[in-house]
Structures are given as structure tokens and as C-alpha cells.
mmCIF file of C-alpha atoms in Angstrom:
data_model
loop_
_atom_site.group_PDB
_atom_site.id
_atom_site.type_symbol
_atom_site.label_atom_id
_atom_site.label_comp_id
_atom_site.label_asym_id
_atom_site.label_seq_id
_atom_site.Cartn_x
_atom_site.Cartn_y
_atom_site.Cartn_z
ATOM 1 C CA UNK O 13 -7.528 -8.880 18.628
ATOM 2 C CA UNK O 14 -7.547 -7.078 21.971
ATOM 3 C CA UNK O 15 -8.699 -3.476 22.289
ATOM 4 C CA UNK O 16 -5.243 -2.168 23.149
ATOM 5 C CA UNK O 17 -3.674 -3.586 19.985
ATOM 6 C CA UNK O 18 -6.570 -2.310 17.885
ATOM 7 C CA UNK O 19 -6.070 1.151 19.382
ATOM 8 C CA UNK O 20 -2.327 1.029 18.638
ATOM 9 C CA UNK O 21 -2.964 0.158 15.005
ATOM 10 C CA UNK O 22 -5.487 2.973 14.633
ATOM 11 C CA UNK O 23 -2.964 5.421 16.069
ATOM 12 C CA UNK O 24 -0.314 4.036 13.706
ATOM 13 C CA UNK O 25 -2.633 4.537 10.720
ATOM 14 C CA UNK O 26 -3.320 8.125 11.794
ATOM 15 C CA UNK O 27 0.414 8.772 12.106
ATOM 16 C CA UNK O 28 1.041 7.282 8.661
ATOM 17 C CA UNK O 29 -1.645 9.504 7.148
ATOM 18 C CA UNK O 30 -0.158 12.581 8.827
ATOM 19 C CA UNK O 31 3.423 11.840 7.784
ATOM 20 C CA UNK O 32 2.270 11.069 4.244
ATOM 21 C CA UNK O 33 0.701 14.508 4.041
ATOM 22 C CA UNK O 34 3.774 16.190 5.549
ATOM 23 C CA UNK O 35 6.076 14.488 3.088
ATOM 24 C CA UNK O 36 4.044 15.545 0.066
ATOM 25 C CA UNK O 37 3.565 19.091 1.350
ATOM 26 C CA UNK O 38 7.328 19.462 1.938
ATOM 27 C CA UNK O 39 7.983 19.234 -1.796
ATOM 28 C CA UNK O 40 4.829 20.702 -3.221
ATOM 29 C CA UNK O 41 3.644 17.782 -5.342
ATOM 30 C CA UNK O 42 2.976 14.064 -5.011
ATOM 31 C CA UNK O 43 0.269 11.429 -5.215
ATOM 32 C CA UNK O 44 -1.687 12.276 -2.102
ATOM 33 C CA UNK O 45 -5.111 10.716 -2.796
ATOM 34 C CA UNK O 46 -3.990 7.170 -3.518
ATOM 35 C CA UNK O 47 -1.451 7.301 -0.697
ATOM 36 C CA UNK O 48 -3.970 8.365 1.944
ATOM 37 C CA UNK O 49 -6.351 5.567 0.934
ATOM 38 C CA UNK O 50 -3.654 2.992 1.777
ATOM 39 C CA UNK O 51 -2.721 4.178 5.279
ATOM 40 C CA UNK O 52 -4.911 1.736 7.198
ATOM 41 C CA UNK O 53 -3.796 -1.311 5.249
ATOM 42 C CA UNK O 54 -0.167 -0.234 5.702
ATOM 43 C CA UNK O 55 -0.672 0.078 9.459
ATOM 44 C CA UNK O 56 -2.039 -3.455 9.625
ATOM 45 C CA UNK O 57 0.701 -4.929 7.426
ATOM 46 C CA UNK O 58 3.632 -3.296 9.209
ATOM 47 C CA UNK O 59 2.082 -3.098 12.652
ATOM 48 C CA UNK O 60 0.574 -6.567 12.978
ATOM 49 C CA UNK O 61 0.735 -9.002 10.075
ATOM 50 C CA UNK O 62 4.200 -8.984 8.509
ATOM 51 C CA UNK O 63 7.351 -10.506 9.971
ATOM 52 C CA UNK O 64 10.002 -7.815 9.514
ATOM 53 C CA UNK O 65 13.061 -6.405 11.245
ATOM 54 C CA UNK O 66 13.769 -2.679 10.682
ATOM 55 C CA UNK O 67 17.287 -3.200 12.046
ATOM 56 C CA UNK O 68 17.904 -5.858 9.393
ATOM 57 C CA UNK O 69 15.907 -4.717 6.315
ATOM 58 C CA UNK O 70 17.299 -7.486 4.071
ATOM 59 C CA UNK O 71 16.672 -10.310 6.551
ATOM 60 C CA UNK O 72 16.330 -13.290 4.227
ATOM 61 C CA UNK O 73 13.318 -14.830 5.976
ATOM 62 C CA UNK O 74 11.354 -11.595 6.263
ATOM 63 C CA UNK O 75 7.937 -11.084 4.726
ATOM 64 C CA UNK O 76 7.977 -8.914 1.612
ATOM 65 C CA UNK O 77 5.721 -6.016 0.668
ATOM 66 C CA UNK O 78 5.459 -4.754 -2.904
ATOM 67 C CA UNK O 79 3.663 -1.487 -3.644
ATOM 68 C CA UNK O 80 2.704 -2.224 -7.235
ATOM 69 C CA UNK O 81 0.888 1.127 -7.367
ATOM 70 C CA UNK O 82 4.345 2.647 -6.982
ATOM 71 C CA UNK O 83 3.107 6.239 -7.198
ATOM 72 C CA UNK O 84 1.838 5.691 -3.639
ATOM 73 C CA UNK O 85 5.445 5.952 -2.490
ATOM 74 C CA UNK O 86 4.720 8.656 0.125
ATOM 75 C CA UNK O 87 2.601 6.266 2.216
ATOM 76 C CA UNK O 88 5.372 3.671 2.013
ATOM 77 C CA UNK O 89 7.993 6.179 3.117
ATOM 78 C CA UNK O 90 5.839 7.331 6.018
ATOM 79 C CA UNK O 91 5.254 3.766 7.168
ATOM 80 C CA UNK O 92 8.902 2.739 7.013
ATOM 81 C CA UNK O 93 10.054 5.917 8.725
ATOM 82 C CA UNK O 94 7.620 5.447 11.581
ATOM 83 C CA UNK O 95 8.790 1.824 11.948
ATOM 84 C CA UNK O 96 12.361 3.032 12.391
ATOM 85 C CA UNK O 97 13.982 2.080 9.098
ATOM 86 C CA UNK O 98 15.333 5.652 8.921
ATOM 87 C CA UNK O 99 14.680 9.040 10.593
ATOM 88 C CA UNK O 100 11.211 10.182 9.566
ATOM 89 C CA UNK O 101 12.434 13.656 8.679
ATOM 90 C CA UNK O 102 14.684 12.298 5.934
ATOM 91 C CA UNK O 103 11.582 11.375 3.910
ATOM 92 C CA UNK O 104 10.691 15.063 3.688
ATOM 93 C CA UNK O 105 13.161 15.219 0.793
ATOM 94 C CA UNK O 106 10.496 13.488 -1.321
ATOM 95 C CA UNK O 107 11.084 14.060 -5.062
ATOM 96 C CA UNK O 108 13.967 16.469 -4.473
ATOM 97 C CA UNK O 109 17.239 16.194 -6.456
ATOM 98 C CA UNK O 110 19.461 13.305 -5.264
ATOM 99 C CA UNK O 111 16.814 12.151 -2.801
ATOM 100 C CA UNK O 112 16.527 8.606 -1.499
ATOM 101 C CA UNK O 113 12.744 9.043 -1.641
ATOM 102 C CA UNK O 114 11.724 9.282 -5.297
ATOM 103 C CA UNK O 115 8.169 9.682 -6.567
ATOM 104 C CA UNK O 116 7.877 5.922 -7.147
ATOM 105 C CA UNK O 117 9.366 3.301 -4.837
ATOM 106 C CA UNK O 118 12.917 2.183 -5.642
ATOM 107 C CA UNK O 119 14.703 -0.608 -3.734
ATOM 108 C CA UNK O 120 18.128 0.763 -4.718
ATOM 109 C CA UNK O 121 17.407 4.083 -3.007
ATOM 110 C CA UNK O 122 15.109 3.565 -0.030
ATOM 111 C CA UNK O 123 15.895 1.299 2.922
ATOM 112 C CA UNK O 124 13.045 -1.150 3.487
ATOM 113 C CA UNK O 125 11.624 -1.066 -0.040
ATOM 114 C CA UNK O 126 11.735 -4.673 -1.241
ATOM 115 C CA UNK O 127 11.138 -4.187 -4.969
ATOM 116 C CA UNK O 128 11.187 -1.250 -7.394
ATOM 117 C CA UNK O 129 7.821 -0.296 -8.901
ATOM 118 C CA UNK O 130 6.195 2.494 -10.859
ATOM 119 C CA UNK O 131 5.374 1.074 -14.268
ATOM 120 C CA UNK O 132 1.844 -0.049 -13.473
ATOM 121 C CA UNK O 133 1.358 -3.802 -13.385
ATOM 122 C CA UNK O 134 5.072 -4.439 -12.913
ATOM 123 C CA UNK O 135 4.883 -4.894 -9.150
ATOM 124 C CA UNK O 136 2.348 -7.715 -9.484
ATOM 125 C CA UNK O 137 4.792 -9.710 -11.604
ATOM 126 C CA UNK O 138 7.675 -8.950 -9.248
ATOM 127 C CA UNK O 139 5.686 -10.024 -6.206
ATOM 128 C CA UNK O 140 4.719 -13.300 -7.860
ATOM 129 C CA UNK O 141 8.360 -13.930 -8.719
ATOM 130 C CA UNK O 142 9.351 -13.254 -5.105
ATOM 131 C CA UNK O 143 6.661 -15.632 -3.818
ATOM 132 C CA UNK O 144 7.735 -18.375 -6.206
ATOM 133 C CA UNK O 145 11.383 -17.800 -5.315
ATOM 134 C CA UNK O 146 10.664 -18.085 -1.595
ATOM 135 C CA UNK O 147 8.841 -21.355 -2.152
ATOM 136 C CA UNK O 148 11.645 -22.802 -4.275
ATOM 137 C CA UNK O 149 14.148 -21.849 -1.550
ATOM 138 C CA UNK O 150 11.905 -23.282 1.200
ATOM 139 C CA UNK O 151 11.754 -19.941 2.971
ATOM 140 C CA UNK O 152 8.836 -19.031 5.266
ATOM 141 C CA UNK O 153 8.497 -15.581 3.693
ATOM 142 C CA UNK O 154 5.082 -14.359 2.665
ATOM 143 C CA UNK O 155 4.671 -11.738 -0.055
ATOM 144 C CA UNK O 156 2.027 -9.008 0.055
ATOM 145 C CA UNK O 157 1.373 -6.860 -3.012
ATOM 146 C CA UNK O 158 -0.874 -3.787 -3.150
ATOM 147 C CA UNK O 159 -2.397 -2.921 -6.511
ATOM 148 C CA UNK O 160 -4.571 0.010 -7.529
ATOM 149 C CA UNK O 161 -7.923 -0.393 -9.233
ATOM 150 C CA UNK O 162 -6.875 1.922 -12.058
ATOM 151 C CA UNK O 163 -3.756 -0.217 -12.348
ATOM 152 C CA UNK O 164 -6.015 -3.175 -13.095
ATOM 153 C CA UNK O 165 -6.460 -1.688 -16.594
ATOM 154 C CA UNK O 166 -3.095 -3.336 -17.250
ATOM 155 C CA UNK O 167 -3.228 -6.837 -18.716
ATOM 156 C CA UNK O 168 -0.097 -7.716 -16.752
ATOM 157 C CA UNK O 169 -2.211 -7.822 -13.584
ATOM 158 C CA UNK O 170 -4.439 -10.544 -14.984
ATOM 159 C CA UNK O 171 -1.587 -12.540 -16.490
ATOM 160 C CA UNK O 172 -0.036 -12.520 -13.036
ATOM 161 C CA UNK O 173 -3.263 -13.629 -11.395
ATOM 162 C CA UNK O 174 -3.478 -16.567 -13.816
ATOM 163 C CA UNK O 175 0.124 -17.566 -13.054
ATOM 164 C CA UNK O 176 -0.209 -17.256 -9.265
ATOM 165 C CA UNK O 177 -3.366 -19.356 -9.151
ATOM 166 C CA UNK O 178 -1.980 -22.018 -11.504
ATOM 167 C CA UNK O 179 1.131 -22.474 -9.374
ATOM 168 C CA UNK O 180 -0.883 -22.368 -6.133
ATOM 169 C CA UNK O 181 1.209 -19.617 -4.572
ATOM 170 C CA UNK O 182 -0.446 -19.628 -1.170
ATOM 171 C CA UNK O 183 2.388 -17.485 0.209
ATOM 172 C CA UNK O 184 1.073 -14.588 -1.910
ATOM 173 C CA UNK O 185 -1.587 -12.044 -0.905
ATOM 174 C CA UNK O 186 -2.900 -9.474 -3.364
ATOM 175 C CA UNK O 187 -4.498 -6.386 -1.784
ATOM 176 C CA UNK O 188 -6.653 -4.199 -4.027
ATOM 177 C CA UNK O 189 -6.971 -0.539 -3.069
ATOM 178 C CA UNK O 190 -10.437 -0.207 -4.602
ATOM 179 C CA UNK O 191 -11.062 3.535 -4.295
ATOM 180 C CA UNK O 192 -12.958 3.887 -7.583
ATOM 181 C CA UNK O 193 -10.773 6.615 -9.098
ATOM 182 C CA UNK O 194 -7.768 6.860 -11.378
ATOM 183 C CA UNK O 195 -5.807 9.718 -12.900
ATOM 184 C CA UNK O 196 -8.352 10.553 -15.644
ATOM 185 C CA UNK O 197 -11.578 10.089 -13.702
ATOM 186 C CA UNK O 198 -13.792 7.412 -12.219
ATOM 187 C CA UNK O 199 -12.935 3.852 -13.139
ATOM 188 C CA UNK O 200 -16.426 3.226 -14.447
ATOM 189 C CA UNK O 201 -15.981 6.122 -16.886
ATOM 190 C CA UNK O 202 -12.405 5.461 -17.970
ATOM 191 C CA UNK O 203 -12.187 1.653 -17.920
ATOM 192 C CA UNK O 204 -14.470 -0.397 -15.729
ATOM 193 C CA UNK O 205 -12.812 -3.375 -14.046
ATOM 194 C CA UNK O 206 -16.154 -5.013 -13.329
ATOM 195 C CA UNK O 207 -16.398 -7.161 -10.212
ATOM 196 C CA UNK O 208 -12.824 -7.883 -9.060
ATOM 197 C CA UNK O 209 -14.013 -10.464 -6.523
ATOM 198 C CA UNK O 210 -15.632 -12.570 -9.241
ATOM 199 C CA UNK O 211 -12.592 -12.183 -11.465
ATOM 200 C CA UNK O 212 -10.109 -13.360 -8.856
ATOM 201 C CA UNK O 213 -12.421 -16.182 -7.810
ATOM 202 C CA UNK O 214 -12.548 -17.280 -11.444
ATOM 203 C CA UNK O 215 -8.761 -17.367 -11.591
ATOM 204 C CA UNK O 216 -8.661 -19.566 -8.481
ATOM 205 C CA UNK O 217 -7.847 -17.220 -5.606
ATOM 206 C CA UNK O 218 -9.334 -17.360 -2.129
ATOM 207 C CA UNK O 219 -11.190 -14.027 -1.965
ATOM 208 C CA UNK O 220 -12.272 -11.744 0.865
ATOM 209 C CA UNK O 221 -13.934 -8.347 0.617
ATOM 210 C CA UNK O 222 -13.408 -5.635 3.233
ATOM 211 C CA UNK O 223 -16.502 -3.470 2.825
ATOM 212 C CA UNK O 224 -14.844 -0.642 4.769
ATOM 213 C CA UNK O 225 -11.207 -0.631 3.724
ATOM 214 C CA UNK O 226 -10.399 1.751 6.566
ATOM 215 C CA UNK O 227 -11.670 -0.627 9.273
ATOM 216 C CA UNK O 228 -8.501 -1.839 10.983
ATOM 217 C CA UNK O 229 -10.085 -4.881 12.605
ATOM 218 C CA UNK O 230 -11.687 -5.989 9.347
ATOM 219 C CA UNK O 231 -8.390 -5.656 7.476
ATOM 220 C CA UNK O 232 -6.593 -7.767 10.087
ATOM 221 C CA UNK O 233 -9.252 -10.469 9.861
ATOM 222 C CA UNK O 234 -9.145 -10.482 6.049
ATOM 223 C CA UNK O 235 -5.358 -10.779 5.862
ATOM 224 C CA UNK O 236 -5.453 -13.672 8.326
ATOM 225 C CA UNK O 237 -7.968 -15.651 6.246
ATOM 226 C CA UNK O 238 -6.819 -19.290 5.820
ATOM 227 C CA UNK O 239 -6.076 -20.047 2.156
ATOM 228 C CA UNK O 240 -3.966 -23.174 1.936
ATOM 229 C CA UNK O 241 -3.229 -24.134 -1.655
ATOM 230 C CA UNK O 242 -4.447 -20.812 -3.094
ATOM 231 C CA UNK O 243 -3.177 -17.244 -3.262
ATOM 232 C CA UNK O 244 -5.324 -14.779 -1.300
ATOM 233 C CA UNK O 245 -7.099 -11.744 -2.761
ATOM 234 C CA UNK O 246 -8.305 -9.019 -0.385
ATOM 235 C CA UNK O 247 -10.514 -6.330 -1.912
ATOM 236 C CA UNK O 248 -10.461 -3.215 0.284
ATOM 237 C CA UNK O 249 -13.219 -0.738 -0.555
ATOM 238 C CA UNK O 250 -11.494 2.557 0.216
ATOM 239 C CA UNK O 251 -11.809 6.304 -0.321
ATOM 240 C CA UNK O 252 -9.160 8.261 -2.164
ATOM 241 C CA UNK O 253 -7.784 10.968 0.135
ATOM 242 C CA UNK O 254 -9.341 9.319 3.192
ATOM 243 C CA UNK O 255 -9.020 11.348 6.388
ATOM 244 C CA UNK O 256 -9.293 14.798 4.829
ATOM 245 C CA UNK O 257 -12.842 15.748 3.870
ATOM 246 C CA UNK O 258 -12.089 17.981 0.891
ATOM 247 C CA UNK O 259 -9.756 15.363 -0.615
ATOM 248 C CA UNK O 260 -12.002 12.338 -0.228
ATOM 249 C CA UNK O 261 -13.320 10.795 -3.448
ATOM 250 C CA UNK O 262 -12.019 13.699 -5.532
ATOM 251 C CA UNK O 263 -10.173 12.770 -8.719
ATOM 252 C CA UNK O 264 -8.330 16.102 -8.665
ATOM 253 C CA UNK O 265 -6.289 14.928 -5.700
ATOM 254 C CA UNK O 266 -4.634 12.109 -7.624
ATOM 255 C CA UNK O 267 -1.285 13.789 -8.140
ATOM 256 C CA UNK O 268 -0.988 17.196 -6.502
ATOM 257 C CA UNK O 269 -0.029 18.582 -3.131
ATOM 258 C CA UNK O 270 -2.144 20.934 -1.033
ATOM 259 C CA UNK O 271 -1.579 24.672 -0.941
ATOM 260 C CA UNK O 272 -0.436 26.142 2.368
ATOM 261 C CA UNK O 273 -4.022 26.964 3.295
ATOM 262 C CA UNK O 274 -5.242 23.504 2.291
ATOM 263 C CA UNK O 275 -2.373 21.893 4.157
ATOM 264 C CA UNK O 276 -3.237 23.718 7.383
ATOM 265 C CA UNK O 277 -6.890 22.796 6.962
ATOM 266 C CA UNK O 278 -5.945 19.154 6.388
ATOM 267 C CA UNK O 279 -3.739 19.139 9.484
ATOM 268 C CA UNK O 280 -6.619 20.537 11.515
ATOM 269 C CA UNK O 281 -8.880 17.744 10.305
ATOM 270 C CA UNK O 282 -6.207 15.229 11.260
ATOM 271 C CA UNK O 283 -6.110 16.748 14.716
ATOM 272 C CA UNK O 284 -2.715 18.468 14.645
ATOM 273 C CA UNK O 285 -1.358 21.978 14.288
ATOM 274 C CA UNK O 286 1.604 23.103 12.178
ATOM 275 C CA UNK O 287 4.099 24.887 14.421
ATOM 276 C CA UNK O 288 6.696 25.213 11.670
#
């Protein structure tokens, strides 16, 4: 990848992180930590890897993205808004009555959302169904699904992995946002998932680890890994709340919005000033 494209993707990730924060702050609550940890992967998916058309969101041969960790909706809304699916400002109605931007992603409400998620584990099954459907219909579509590490407490994730490997769904890529935290604490304290790389390898996936899940170039390389005949698993080692020092790796930032003072401090760290 050339330096100019790499720079563009880094800028895109920074914009996603900023708009994610703005959206959550506009309402006063939301899942900020696990949204911020996904910004770089979202920039790579929507800025480089996926075949999409914002002017035709339901294009039949598009690539699909499923945010199985549906509570990360704010990062999805920021990404789609910046790509031109809708005016970015409309996503500032996050979680408000009659909004098209609910707490968890909903395909019936938000333009560009491919599948509804929120019940943890559900998105994995939906993504596998979409991948199988595309193959049956001889469509070129690839399906990318992002799961949380706390979400991997759900048995549905592992049932899906078994199914995808058995049916050799090589048009499916599973991306793990491995930030080490979930709503009740650290994964290792609440419910350790062990070594996800070894688990997915055992199921029959092609597996790649991104040691720095915020390294744009490394994410691009991982998602472009050849994996004919096997689904791909990409384990991104990330930091919850990445980009804002006082949010990073703090379990308390799972599901709350910053105060006005914290918001202004976060904006300063992201290199912008609130003129509102």
C-alpha cells in the first residue's frame, strides 16, 4: 500500500473516532469504549477492503459487514455517515425517541446496516447465513463480521465457527475486537476465552493475528490474507477507548458517555476543539 493511501486511511480512522465520540456525547450515554476500539478496523473495511456503493446501499453484489457486537453501533454510524450514506449530523440523534440510530444496529432503521444485531452471538450466525446465501446464489459478495471478546462467552459464536469451517465458507471473515474487557470486568476475571487463535485454528479457519489492532497497514495486510477453502479469522489486539488516554483499557467506559469536561478533554486529545 502506498503512503498516500495509508495516510488517507489513518485520517479516516481519526474522523471515525471523533464522530463516534460526538454521537455518544450528543445523547449523554452509549457504548464508547468498545466503539473506539473498532475505529481503525472500520476505516480499513470501508475505506479500502470492502466493495460497497453508498449511493446504492442494497446493491446485491456488495460486500456485507455485520457488527455482531451490536452495542458498538456508534462506530458503525460514524463510519457510514462519513462514507456518505446519510448526513453525518443525523447520527447525532443516537438513542433519542424515534431515531434511525438506535443503541444497537438495526437494518430496518439505518441506511447501510446490512443485518440487525444486539443479542450477543446473533450477528455471527447471521453473517454465516449471508455468506452461505451468497455462495448458493453465485454472488461475489464477501461477508465480514466483527465480534467482541466478551461476546465470545456465547456458545453461539463457537457453533457458528464450527459450521463456517465445515462448509468451507471462504467468503467469510471473522474479526475479533480483542480488547480484553467486557461489561463486568476483565475477560480473564469474568470468563476467560483462552487463546482464540488456537481455537479458530482447531475449528479449521485460516488465522492471522494483528498484534497492534490499531495499525492500519497491519489490518489491511491481515484482511487480504489468502484463505481459499477456509473462512478467515483475524484477531486484532486492541485497546478499549483507544485514542483517549483516560478511557483506554478502563472497564468503566464500557457503556457511558463523557461529562462535558471529559468530552472537551477527549476532543483536545483527538486534536480538535468544540466550538458549539
